[in-house]
PDB file of C-alpha atoms and ligand atoms in Angstrom:
ATOM      1  CA  MET A 147     -10.342 -23.070 105.123  1.00  0.00           C
ATOM      2  CA  ASN A 148      -6.738 -23.827 105.705  1.00  0.00           C
ATOM      3  CA  ARG A 149      -5.690 -25.208 102.272  1.00  0.00           C
ATOM      4  CA  TYR A 150      -6.560 -24.961  98.734  1.00  0.00           C
ATOM      5  CA  ILE A 151      -5.394 -27.836  96.086  1.00  0.00           C
ATOM      6  CA  PHE A 152      -5.244 -27.261  92.574  1.00  0.00           C
ATOM      7  CA  GLY A 153      -4.061 -30.498  90.751  1.00  0.00           C
ATOM      8  CA  ASP A 154      -0.912 -31.203  92.140  1.00  0.00           C
ATOM      9  CA  VAL A 155      -0.249 -27.714  93.579  1.00  0.00           C
ATOM     10  CA  THR A 156      -1.094 -26.991  97.418  1.00  0.00           C
ATOM     11  CA  LEU A 157      -1.628 -23.780  99.158  1.00  0.00           C
ATOM     12  CA  GLU A 158      -1.474 -23.914 102.827  1.00  0.00           C
ATOM     13  CA  LEU A 159      -2.324 -21.705 105.577  1.00  0.00           C
ATOM     14  CA  ILE A 160      -0.489 -22.087 108.915  1.00  0.00           C
ATOM     15  CA  GLU A 161       0.100 -19.772 111.988  1.00  0.00           C
ATOM     16  CA  GLY A 162       3.891 -19.903 112.644  1.00  0.00           C
ATOM     17  CA  ASP A 163       7.216 -18.064 112.252  1.00  0.00           C
ATOM     18  CA  ILE A 164       8.687 -18.125 108.738  1.00  0.00           C
ATOM     19  CA  THR A 165      12.320 -18.920 109.941  1.00  0.00           C
ATOM     20  CA  LYS A 166      11.209 -22.378 111.491  1.00  0.00           C
ATOM     21  CA  GLN A 167       9.953 -23.897 107.906  1.00  0.00           C
ATOM     22  CA  PRO A 168      12.640 -26.363 107.126  1.00  0.00           C
ATOM     23  CA  ASP A 169      10.963 -28.333 104.728  1.00  0.00           C
ATOM     24  CA  ILE A 170      10.555 -25.423 102.445  1.00  0.00           C
ATOM     25  CA  GLU A 171      13.181 -24.738  99.753  1.00  0.00           C
ATOM     26  CA  ALA A 172      12.472 -20.920  99.590  1.00  0.00           C
ATOM     27  CA  ILE A 173      11.322 -18.479 102.178  1.00  0.00           C
ATOM     28  CA  ALA A 174       9.927 -14.919 100.837  1.00  0.00           C
ATOM     29  CA  ASN A 175      11.008 -11.834 102.860  1.00  0.00           C
ATOM     30  CA  ALA A 176       9.112  -8.609 103.384  1.00  0.00           C
ATOM     31  CA  ALA A 177      12.208  -6.279 102.687  1.00  0.00           C
ATOM     32  CA  ASN A 178      13.028  -2.875 102.503  1.00  0.00           C
ATOM     33  CA  ALA A 179      14.115  -1.074  99.245  1.00  0.00           C
ATOM     34  CA  GLN A 180      17.837  -1.196 100.086  1.00  0.00           C
ATOM     35  CA  LEU A 181      17.815  -4.674 101.012  1.00  0.00           C
ATOM     36  CA  TYR A 182      19.410  -3.804 104.622  1.00  0.00           C
ATOM     37  CA  ALA A 183      18.465  -6.024 107.592  1.00  0.00           C
ATOM     38  CA  GLY A 184      15.378  -4.433 109.069  1.00  0.00           C
ATOM     39  CA  GLY A 185      12.792  -5.063 111.571  1.00  0.00           C
ATOM     40  CA  GLY A 186       9.727  -7.194 111.606  1.00  0.00           C
ATOM     41  CA  VAL A 187       9.864 -10.641 109.593  1.00  0.00           C
ATOM     42  CA  ASP A 188      13.174  -8.983 107.716  1.00  0.00           C
ATOM     43  CA  GLY A 189      14.907  -8.652 111.060  1.00  0.00           C
ATOM     44  CA  ALA A 190      14.077 -12.298 112.032  1.00  0.00           C
ATOM     45  CA  ILE A 191      15.231 -13.493 108.680  1.00  0.00           C
ATOM     46  CA  HIS A 192      18.568 -11.738 108.832  1.00  0.00           C
ATOM     47  CA  ARG A 193      18.934 -12.789 112.480  1.00  0.00           C
ATOM     48  CA  ALA A 194      18.511 -16.445 111.554  1.00  0.00           C
ATOM     49  CA  ALA A 195      20.386 -16.186 108.381  1.00  0.00           C
ATOM     50  CA  GLY A 196      23.536 -14.497 109.675  1.00  0.00           C
ATOM     51  CA  THR A 197      25.425 -11.461 108.250  1.00  0.00           C
ATOM     52  CA  GLY A 198      26.202 -12.859 105.094  1.00  0.00           C
ATOM     53  CA  LEU A 199      22.527 -12.525 104.058  1.00  0.00           C
ATOM     54  CA  GLU A 200      22.761  -8.629 104.032  1.00  0.00           C
ATOM     55  CA  LYS A 201      26.262  -8.725 102.014  1.00  0.00           C
ATOM     56  CA  GLU A 202      24.482 -10.645  99.311  1.00  0.00           C
ATOM     57  CA  ALA A 203      21.325  -8.780  99.177  1.00  0.00           C
ATOM     58  CA  HIS A 204      22.138  -5.456  99.585  1.00  0.00           C
ATOM     59  CA  PRO A 205      24.119  -5.187  96.357  1.00  0.00           C
ATOM     60  CA  LEU A 206      20.950  -6.379  94.273  1.00  0.00           C
ATOM     61  CA  GLY A 207      19.131  -3.339  95.509  1.00  0.00           C
ATOM     62  CA  PRO A 208      17.436  -0.927  95.488  1.00  0.00           C
ATOM     63  CA  LEU A 209      13.989  -2.325  94.574  1.00  0.00           C
ATOM     64  CA  LYS A 210      10.967  -0.710  93.342  1.00  0.00           C
ATOM     65  CA  PRO A 211       7.443  -1.630  94.929  1.00  0.00           C
ATOM     66  CA  GLY A 212       6.268  -4.949  93.583  1.00  0.00           C
ATOM     67  CA  GLU A 213       9.845  -6.190  92.807  1.00  0.00           C
ATOM     68  CA  ALA A 214      11.732  -9.379  94.186  1.00  0.00           C
ATOM     69  CA  VAL A 215      15.222 -10.766  93.887  1.00  0.00           C
ATOM     70  CA  ILE A 216      16.729 -14.255  95.097  1.00  0.00           C
ATOM     71  CA  THR A 217      19.494 -14.853  97.496  1.00  0.00           C
ATOM     72  CA  GLY A 218      20.755 -17.858  99.245  1.00  0.00           C
ATOM     73  CA  GLY A 219      19.584 -18.870 102.530  1.00  0.00           C
ATOM     74  CA  HIS A 220      22.850 -18.985 104.538  1.00  0.00           C
ATOM     75  CA  HIS A 221      22.251 -20.087 107.750  1.00  0.00           C
ATOM     76  CA  LEU A 222      18.369 -20.672 107.274  1.00  0.00           C
ATOM     77  CA  PRO A 223      17.284 -24.137 106.864  1.00  0.00           C
ATOM     78  CA  ASN A 224      16.260 -23.177 103.644  1.00  0.00           C
ATOM     79  CA  ASN A 225      18.398 -23.013 100.131  1.00  0.00           C
ATOM     80  CA  TYR A 226      17.093 -19.546  99.001  1.00  0.00           C
ATOM     81  CA  VAL A 227      15.324 -16.220 100.348  1.00  0.00           C
ATOM     82  CA  ILE A 228      13.343 -14.174  97.827  1.00  0.00           C
ATOM     83  CA  HIS A 229      12.871 -10.552  99.007  1.00  0.00           C
ATOM     84  CA  CYS A 230       9.978  -8.853  97.872  1.00  0.00           C
ATOM     85  CA  LEU A 231       9.560  -5.184  98.454  1.00  0.00           C
ATOM     86  CA  GLY A 232       5.652  -4.587  99.248  1.00  0.00           C
ATOM     87  CA  PRO A 233       3.626  -1.382  98.778  1.00  0.00           C
ATOM     88  CA  VAL A 234       3.817   1.152 101.780  1.00  0.00           C
ATOM     89  CA  TYR A 235      -0.122   1.199 102.286  1.00  0.00           C
ATOM     90  CA  ASP A 236      -0.674   5.092 102.283  1.00  0.00           C
ATOM     91  CA  ARG A 237       2.066   5.955  99.657  1.00  0.00           C
ATOM     92  CA  ASP A 238       2.464   3.355  96.819  1.00  0.00           C
ATOM     93  CA  ILE A 239      -0.752   3.523  94.853  1.00  0.00           C
ATOM     94  CA  PRO A 240      -2.099   1.236  93.702  1.00  0.00           C
ATOM     95  CA  HIS A 241      -1.313  -0.732  96.994  1.00  0.00           C
ATOM     96  CA  ASP A 242      -3.006  -3.906  95.690  1.00  0.00           C
ATOM     97  CA  LEU A 243      -1.289  -4.169  92.375  1.00  0.00           C
ATOM     98  CA  TYR A 244       1.880  -3.726  94.112  1.00  0.00           C
ATOM     99  CA  LEU A 245       1.280  -6.104  96.569  1.00  0.00           C
ATOM    100  CA  ALA A 246       0.140  -8.730  94.095  1.00  0.00           C
ATOM    101  CA  ASN A 247       3.273  -8.067  92.025  1.00  0.00           C
ATOM    102  CA  CYS A 248       5.555  -9.199  95.062  1.00  0.00           C
ATOM    103  CA  TYR A 249       3.866 -12.473  95.059  1.00  0.00           C
ATOM    104  CA  GLU A 250       3.641 -12.793  91.201  1.00  0.00           C
ATOM    105  CA  ASN A 251       7.494 -12.073  91.047  1.00  0.00           C
ATOM    106  CA  ALA A 252       8.238 -14.383  93.739  1.00  0.00           C
ATOM    107  CA  MET A 253       6.608 -17.129  92.114  1.00  0.00           C
ATOM    108  CA  ARG A 254       8.258 -16.441  88.670  1.00  0.00           C
ATOM    109  CA  ILE A 255      11.382 -16.606  90.255  1.00  0.00           C
ATOM    110  CA  CYS A 256      10.709 -20.077  91.666  1.00  0.00           C
ATOM    111  CA  GLU A 257       9.483 -21.145  88.405  1.00  0.00           C
ATOM    112  CA  GLU A 258      12.743 -20.006  86.535  1.00  0.00           C
ATOM    113  CA  ARG A 259      14.771 -21.900  88.994  1.00  0.00           C
ATOM    114  CA  GLY A 260      13.048 -24.932  89.385  1.00  0.00           C
ATOM    115  CA  ILE A 261      11.983 -24.376  93.100  1.00  0.00           C
ATOM    116  CA  GLN A 262       9.208 -26.574  94.220  1.00  0.00           C
ATOM    117  CA  SER A 263       8.135 -24.930  97.586  1.00  0.00           C
ATOM    118  CA  ILE A 264       7.894 -21.424  98.763  1.00  0.00           C
ATOM    119  CA  ALA A 265       6.628 -19.815 102.209  1.00  0.00           C
ATOM    120  CA  PHE A 266       5.408 -15.933 102.145  1.00  0.00           C
ATOM    121  CA  PRO A 267       4.704 -14.044 105.322  1.00  0.00           C
ATOM    122  CA  ALA A 268       2.098 -11.532 104.911  1.00  0.00           C
ATOM    123  CA  ILE A 269       3.887  -9.011 103.173  1.00  0.00           C
ATOM    124  CA  SER A 270       3.395  -5.043 103.827  1.00  0.00           C
ATOM    125  CA  THR A 271       0.822  -6.150 106.712  1.00  0.00           C
ATOM    126  CA  GLY A 272       3.438  -4.655 109.526  1.00  0.00           C
ATOM    127  CA  VAL A 273       5.329  -1.445 109.429  1.00  0.00           C
ATOM    128  CA  PHE A 274       4.176  -0.823 105.921  1.00  0.00           C
ATOM    129  CA  GLY A 275       0.560  -0.726 107.408  1.00  0.00           C
ATOM    130  CA  TYR A 276      -1.596  -2.484 104.967  1.00  0.00           C
ATOM    131  CA  PRO A 277      -4.747  -3.687 106.947  1.00  0.00           C
ATOM    132  CA  VAL A 278      -4.387  -7.476 106.927  1.00  0.00           C
ATOM    133  CA  GLU A 279      -8.190  -7.846 106.292  1.00  0.00           C
ATOM    134  CA  GLU A 280      -7.511  -5.683 102.852  1.00  0.00           C
ATOM    135  CA  ALA A 281      -4.021  -7.803 102.281  1.00  0.00           C
ATOM    136  CA  ALA A 282      -5.130 -11.447 102.587  1.00  0.00           C
ATOM    137  CA  PRO A 283      -7.552 -11.355  99.477  1.00  0.00           C
ATOM    138  CA  VAL A 284      -5.084  -9.748  97.365  1.00  0.00           C
ATOM    139  CA  ALA A 285      -2.287 -12.074  98.396  1.00  0.00           C
ATOM    140  CA  LEU A 286      -4.368 -15.188  98.009  1.00  0.00           C
ATOM    141  CA  LYS A 287      -5.904 -14.161  94.558  1.00  0.00           C
ATOM    142  CA  ALA A 288      -2.609 -13.569  93.128  1.00  0.00           C
ATOM    143  CA  VAL A 289      -1.599 -17.223  94.272  1.00  0.00           C
ATOM    144  CA  MET A 290      -4.505 -18.844  93.350  1.00  0.00           C
ATOM    145  CA  ASP A 291      -4.560 -17.120  89.964  1.00  0.00           C
ATOM    146  CA  ALA A 292      -1.103 -18.516  89.335  1.00  0.00           C
ATOM    147  CA  MET A 293      -1.588 -21.960  90.557  1.00  0.00           C
ATOM    148  CA  PRO A 294      -2.970 -23.444  87.236  1.00  0.00           C
ATOM    149  CA  SER A 295       0.317 -22.728  85.103  1.00  0.00           C
ATOM    150  CA  LEU A 296       2.587 -23.442  87.836  1.00  0.00           C
ATOM    151  CA  LYS A 297       5.161 -26.060  86.551  1.00  0.00           C
ATOM    152  CA  SER A 298       7.908 -26.372  89.287  1.00  0.00           C
ATOM    153  CA  LEU A 299       6.212 -24.866  92.632  1.00  0.00           C
ATOM    154  CA  ARG A 300       3.908 -27.611  94.630  1.00  0.00           C
ATOM    155  CA  THR A 301       3.778 -26.047  97.640  1.00  0.00           C
ATOM    156  CA  ILE A 302       2.846 -22.216  98.570  1.00  0.00           C
ATOM    157  CA  ARG A 303       2.641 -21.853 102.347  1.00  0.00           C
ATOM    158  CA  MET A 304       1.403 -18.652 103.883  1.00  0.00           C
ATOM    159  CA  VAL A 305       2.740 -18.514 107.216  1.00  0.00           C
ATOM    160  CA  LEU A 306       0.884 -16.057 109.451  1.00  0.00           C
ATOM    161  CA  PHE A 307       2.514 -14.700 112.442  1.00  0.00           C
ATOM    162  CA  SER A 308      -0.779 -14.325 114.715  1.00  0.00           C
ATOM    163  CA  HIS A 309      -3.629 -16.237 115.410  1.00  0.00           C
ATOM    164  CA  TYR A 310      -5.561 -13.419 113.987  1.00  0.00           C
ATOM    165  CA  ALA A 311      -4.206 -13.170 110.935  1.00  0.00           C
ATOM    166  CA  HIS A 312      -4.395 -16.772 110.082  1.00  0.00           C
ATOM    167  CA  GLN A 313      -8.140 -16.267 110.642  1.00  0.00           C
ATOM    168  CA  VAL A 314      -8.499 -13.399 108.452  1.00  0.00           C
ATOM    169  CA  PHE A 315      -6.285 -15.546 105.678  1.00  0.00           C
ATOM    170  CA  GLY A 316      -8.640 -18.464 106.227  1.00  0.00           C
ATOM    171  CA  ASN A 317     -11.796 -16.517 105.954  1.00  0.00           C
ATOM    172  CA  ALA A 318     -10.566 -14.494 102.980  1.00  0.00           C
ATOM    173  CA  LEU A 319      -9.842 -17.988 101.216  1.00  0.00           C
ATOM    174  CA  GLU A 320     -13.051 -19.546 102.101  1.00  0.00           C
ATOM    175  CA  LYS A 321     -14.414 -16.370 100.155  1.00  0.00           C
ATOM    176  CA  LEU A 322     -12.487 -16.917  97.121  1.00  0.00           C
ATOM    177  CA  ILE A 323     -13.106 -20.155  96.795  1.00  0.00           C
TER     178      ILE A 323
HETATM  179  N1  AR6 B 292       7.410 -14.870 110.539  1.00  0.00           N
HETATM  180  C1  AR6 B 292       6.185 -14.738 109.792  1.00  0.00           C
HETATM  181  N2  AR6 B 292       5.896 -13.369 109.922  1.00  0.00           N
HETATM  182  C2  AR6 B 292       5.996 -12.508 110.589  1.00  0.00           C
HETATM  183  C3  AR6 B 292       7.152 -12.725 111.440  1.00  0.00           C
HETATM  184  C4  AR6 B 292       8.038 -14.089 111.513  1.00  0.00           C
HETATM  185  N3  AR6 B 292       9.089 -14.100 112.030  1.00  0.00           N
HETATM  186  N4  AR6 B 292       7.609 -11.647 111.935  1.00  0.00           N
HETATM  187  C5  AR6 B 292       6.771 -10.743 111.790  1.00  0.00           C
HETATM  188  N5  AR6 B 292       5.879 -11.251 110.936  1.00  0.00           N
HETATM  189  P1  AR6 B 292       6.581  -6.563 108.747  1.00  0.00           P
HETATM  190  P2  AR6 B 292       6.132  -4.844 106.149  1.00  0.00           P
HETATM  191  C6  AR6 B 292       4.870 -10.595 110.457  1.00  0.00           C
HETATM  192  O1  AR6 B 292       6.479  -5.172 109.413  1.00  0.00           O
HETATM  193  O2  AR6 B 292       5.018  -4.333 106.514  1.00  0.00           O
HETATM  194  C7  AR6 B 292      10.981  -4.017 107.823  1.00  0.00           C
HETATM  195  O3  AR6 B 292      11.726  -3.258 108.684  1.00  0.00           O
HETATM  196  C8  AR6 B 292       4.062  -9.407 110.758  1.00  0.00           C
HETATM  197  O4  AR6 B 292       3.152  -9.799 111.759  1.00  0.00           O
HETATM  198  O5  AR6 B 292       7.608  -7.541 109.085  1.00  0.00           O
HETATM  199  O6  AR6 B 292       6.254  -5.665 104.609  1.00  0.00           O
HETATM  200  C9  AR6 B 292      11.639  -4.201 106.404  1.00  0.00           C
HETATM  201  O7  AR6 B 292      12.974  -3.906 106.392  1.00  0.00           O
HETATM  202  C10 AR6 B 292       3.206  -8.698 109.717  1.00  0.00           C
HETATM  203  O8  AR6 B 292       2.154  -9.238 109.539  1.00  0.00           O
HETATM  204  O9  AR6 B 292       6.735  -6.038 107.002  1.00  0.00           O
HETATM  205  C11 AR6 B 292      10.986  -2.988 105.847  1.00  0.00           C
HETATM  206  O10 AR6 B 292      11.585  -1.913 106.032  1.00  0.00           O
HETATM  207  C12 AR6 B 292       4.225  -9.164 108.254  1.00  0.00           C
HETATM  208  O11 AR6 B 292       5.261 -10.310 108.815  1.00  0.00           O
HETATM  209  C13 AR6 B 292       9.665  -3.107 106.347  1.00  0.00           C
HETATM  210  O12 AR6 B 292       9.532  -3.733 107.448  1.00  0.00           O
HETATM  211  C14 AR6 B 292       5.016  -8.029 107.934  1.00  0.00           C
HETATM  212  O13 AR6 B 292       5.414  -7.161 108.638  1.00  0.00           O
HETATM  213  C15 AR6 B 292       8.539  -3.891 105.644  1.00  0.00           C
HETATM  214  O14 AR6 B 292       7.368  -3.714 105.916  1.00  0.00           O
END
């Protein structure tokens, strides 16, 4: 299952690169607390955006697990980047609560700004060590629970970087529906 529709809100699952989603208004970043350019998806986003992104983002930190802040998209094809600090799996307990908070806070910011589309990577599932099999249902449930009350967001796209992660998210979506 790669798509779930509730009213006029669509949740999509795709395999791809989050820096290459030109039809999306805001992309979420799996950031570090200080909002410095790091590795993984964060590194890819900062490379594509240019150095102005770190200059704008760093003064908005430090973030606590589950928190999110918004910046411009700089040289990205997107208007905004929403920087989320996911939980470190072994350290930030309860990790499922903090992970859900990332998605909830990012969507809340979109609603406050009138943003209609957001793309998310699988936050915390790389360097931060959250097994993708456990992260997928938490991420999807956070989004699906919010969908009935969304006024502005119309498209929520999960951009999974590997075929495996895409499959895991697809299976988790099927179970939740
Ligand atoms: N597009 C979409 N997903 C990607 C991309 C991409 N271009 N590149 C990697 N991923 P991670 P975290 C996936 O480690 O676990 C950074 O150094 C990747 O396969 O990027 O939240 C920050 O500065 C994985 O599934 O983020 C922090 O210090 C997912 O993105 C720390 O890593 C998240 O992996 C955050 O760790």
